[in-house]
Coordinates of C-alpha atoms in Angstrom, one line a residue:
X22 CA 155.7 47.4 -33.8
X23 CA 157.0 46.3 -30.6
X24 CA 154.1 44.9 -28.0
X25 CA 156.7 45.6 -24.8
X26 CA 152.8 44.0 -23.0
X27 CA 152.7 40.9 -24.8
X28 CA 156.7 40.5 -24.2
X29 CA 156.4 41.0 -20.4
X30 CA 153.0 38.5 -19.8
X31 CA 155.3 36.4 -22.0
X32 CA 158.3 36.5 -19.2
X33 CA 155.7 36.5 -16.6
X34 CA 155.0 33.2 -17.8
X35 CA 157.9 31.3 -18.1
X36 CA 159.1 32.6 -15.1
X37 CA 156.5 30.8 -12.9
X38 CA 156.1 26.9 -13.8
X39 CA 154.2 26.3 -11.0
X40 CA 152.4 23.6 -10.8
X41 CA 150.0 22.4 -8.0
X42 CA 147.8 19.0 -6.9
X43 CA 145.6 18.9 -4.1
X44 CA 145.2 15.1 -2.8
X45 CA 141.7 14.3 -0.5
X46 CA 141.0 10.9 1.1
X47 CA 138.0 10.0 2.9
X48 CA 136.4 6.7 3.8
X49 CA 132.8 6.6 3.0
X50 CA 130.7 3.4 5.2
X51 CA 129.1 2.3 1.8
X52 CA 130.2 -0.4 0.1
X53 CA 132.4 0.2 -3.1
X54 CA 129.7 0.4 -5.9
X55 CA 127.4 1.7 -4.0
X56 CA 129.6 4.9 -3.8
X57 CA 130.6 4.5 -8.0
X58 CA 127.3 4.4 -9.1
X59 CA 127.0 8.3 -6.8
X60 CA 130.4 9.5 -7.8
X61 CA 130.0 8.1 -11.7
X62 CA 126.8 10.0 -12.2
X63 CA 128.0 14.2 -13.1
X64 CA 123.9 14.6 -12.9
X65 CA 125.2 14.6 -8.8
X66 CA 128.1 16.7 -8.9
X67 CA 125.9 19.6 -8.0
X68 CA 125.1 18.0 -4.5
X69 CA 128.9 17.9 -3.5
X70 CA 129.3 21.3 -4.5
X71 CA 128.5 24.3 -2.2
X72 CA 125.1 26.0 -3.3
X73 CA 127.6 29.6 -4.1
X74 CA 129.9 28.0 -7.0
X75 CA 126.1 27.6 -8.8
X76 CA 127.1 24.9 -10.5
X77 CA 125.2 23.9 -13.8
X78 CA 125.3 20.7 -16.4
X79 CA 125.0 22.4 -19.7
X80 CA 125.2 18.4 -20.7
X81 CA 122.9 15.7 -19.9
X82 CA 123.9 12.7 -19.2
X83 CA 122.1 9.9 -20.7
X84 CA 124.3 6.5 -20.4
X85 CA 127.0 5.0 -17.4
X86 CA 129.8 6.9 -17.4
X87 CA 132.7 6.5 -20.5
X88 CA 136.0 7.0 -21.9
X89 CA 135.5 10.1 -24.5
X90 CA 132.4 11.4 -22.7
X91 CA 132.1 15.2 -22.7
X92 CA 130.7 17.1 -20.0
X93 CA 129.7 20.8 -20.1
X94 CA 129.4 23.1 -17.1
X95 CA 128.9 26.3 -15.9
X96 CA 130.6 26.9 -12.7
X97 CA 131.1 30.4 -10.6
X98 CA 134.5 30.3 -8.3
X99 CA 134.2 33.7 -7.6
X100 CA 131.4 36.0 -6.9
X101 CA 130.8 37.9 -10.3
X102 CA 132.4 35.5 -12.1
X103 CA 130.8 32.6 -13.9
X104 CA 132.8 30.3 -16.6
X105 CA 132.0 27.4 -18.6
X106 CA 133.8 24.8 -18.0
X107 CA 134.9 21.5 -20.2
X108 CA 135.9 17.8 -19.2
X109 CA 136.5 14.8 -20.7
X110 CA 136.4 11.0 -18.6
X111 CA 140.3 10.1 -20.4
X112 CA 140.4 6.8 -17.9
X113 CA 138.1 4.4 -16.5
X114 CA 138.3 1.2 -15.1
X115 CA 134.5 0.6 -13.8
X116 CA 134.1 0.6 -9.5
X117 CA 137.8 1.9 -9.2
X118 CA 138.5 4.7 -10.8
X119 CA 138.0 7.8 -13.3
X120 CA 139.9 10.9 -14.8
X121 CA 138.7 13.9 -15.7
X122 CA 140.9 16.4 -17.8
X123 CA 140.1 20.1 -18.9
X124 CA 139.5 20.7 -22.0
X125 CA 137.8 24.4 -21.9
X126 CA 137.8 26.2 -18.7
X127 CA 139.2 28.4 -16.0
X128 CA 142.5 26.3 -15.5
X129 CA 146.1 25.5 -18.0
X130 CA 145.8 22.4 -16.8
X131 CA 143.8 20.1 -14.9
X132 CA 144.1 17.0 -13.8
X133 CA 141.9 14.3 -11.6
X134 CA 142.0 11.2 -10.5
X135 CA 139.1 10.4 -8.6
X136 CA 140.2 6.1 -7.4
X137 CA 138.2 3.9 -4.7
X138 CA 139.4 1.1 -2.6
X139 CA 137.6 -1.3 -0.3
X140 CA 137.9 -1.0 3.1
X141 CA 136.6 -3.5 5.0
X142 CA 133.8 -1.6 7.0
X143 CA 133.0 0.7 2.8
X144 CA 135.1 2.2 0.3
X145 CA 138.8 4.7 0.8
X146 CA 137.7 7.4 -1.9
X147 CA 141.4 9.1 -2.6
X148 CA 141.5 12.4 -5.3
X149 CA 144.0 13.5 -7.1
X150 CA 144.2 16.7 -9.3
X151 CA 147.4 17.7 -10.7
X152 CA 146.8 21.3 -11.8
X153 CA 148.4 24.9 -13.1
X154 CA 146.9 28.3 -13.6
X155 CA 147.2 30.9 -16.4
X156 CA 148.6 34.1 -16.0
X157 CA 152.4 33.2 -14.7
X158 CA 153.7 35.1 -11.8
X159 CA 150.1 36.5 -11.5
X160 CA 148.1 33.0 -11.6
X161 CA 150.7 31.8 -8.7
X162 CA 149.4 35.3 -6.7
X163 CA 146.0 34.5 -7.5
X164 CA 146.9 30.8 -6.6
X165 CA 147.5 31.7 -2.8
X166 CA 145.2 34.6 -2.7
X167 CA 142.2 33.2 -3.6
X168 CA 142.3 29.2 -5.4
X169 CA 143.9 26.8 -2.7
X170 CA 140.9 28.6 -0.1
X171 CA 138.6 28.2 -3.0
X172 CA 139.4 24.6 -3.5
X173 CA 139.8 23.7 0.2
X174 CA 136.1 25.0 1.1
X175 CA 134.8 23.1 -1.9
X176 CA 135.9 20.0 -1.0
X177 CA 135.1 20.7 2.7
X178 CA 132.3 21.1 1.7
X179 CA 132.3 18.4 -0.6
X180 CA 133.7 15.8 2.6
X181 CA 130.2 17.4 4.9
X182 CA 127.9 16.5 2.5
X183 CA 129.5 12.7 1.7
X184 CA 129.5 12.1 4.4
X185 CA 125.8 13.2 6.0
X186 CA 125.0 10.7 2.8
X187 CA 126.7 7.7 3.5
X188 CA 128.4 7.9 6.4
X189 CA 132.3 8.0 7.1
X190 CA 134.6 4.7 8.6
X191 CA 135.9 5.4 12.1
X192 CA 139.6 5.6 12.1
X193 CA 140.0 6.8 8.6
X194 CA 141.2 10.0 8.9
X195 CA 140.0 12.4 6.3
X196 CA 142.3 14.8 4.7
X197 CA 143.0 17.6 2.0
X198 CA 146.8 18.7 1.2
X199 CA 147.9 21.1 -1.5
X200 CA 151.6 20.1 -2.8
X201 CA 153.3 22.9 -5.2
X202 CA 155.3 20.8 -7.6

């Protein structure tokens, strides 16, 4: 039997191969070691995530971050929508960077690189996230209407929270940029 809806969804998916990238940067008035110890502890993720997202870590972490580590969460990116999210730490150089990749969750692709670079007055924290939404053209519309705005809010919240915890480096301008690839 001919599945018209399935064919239509496949056409919509193939017609839109948009990938997105978020780049965020901020200076923290804290040592690189202190920043690393805070950022590589998954238990601190809830502190830098807006309460409205009801972020909950399901897998308790009892050891320092390591390559191959699986972390499971529940998160509510939008009111009325709660999802499980599973990420894996795929790359790690202690004190300098780590990469988490979604293994299961709301994105078709989520590849998040976290970098720490020493600065004479603290540390520069940079994030580069390459991501793709499911649902083809519909996913593209959802990105423009909701996802980009939500990510902007999350990273703005994180900026403010980290600034309140560690201070910021004078003269280092924080920024959040999005682009379509």
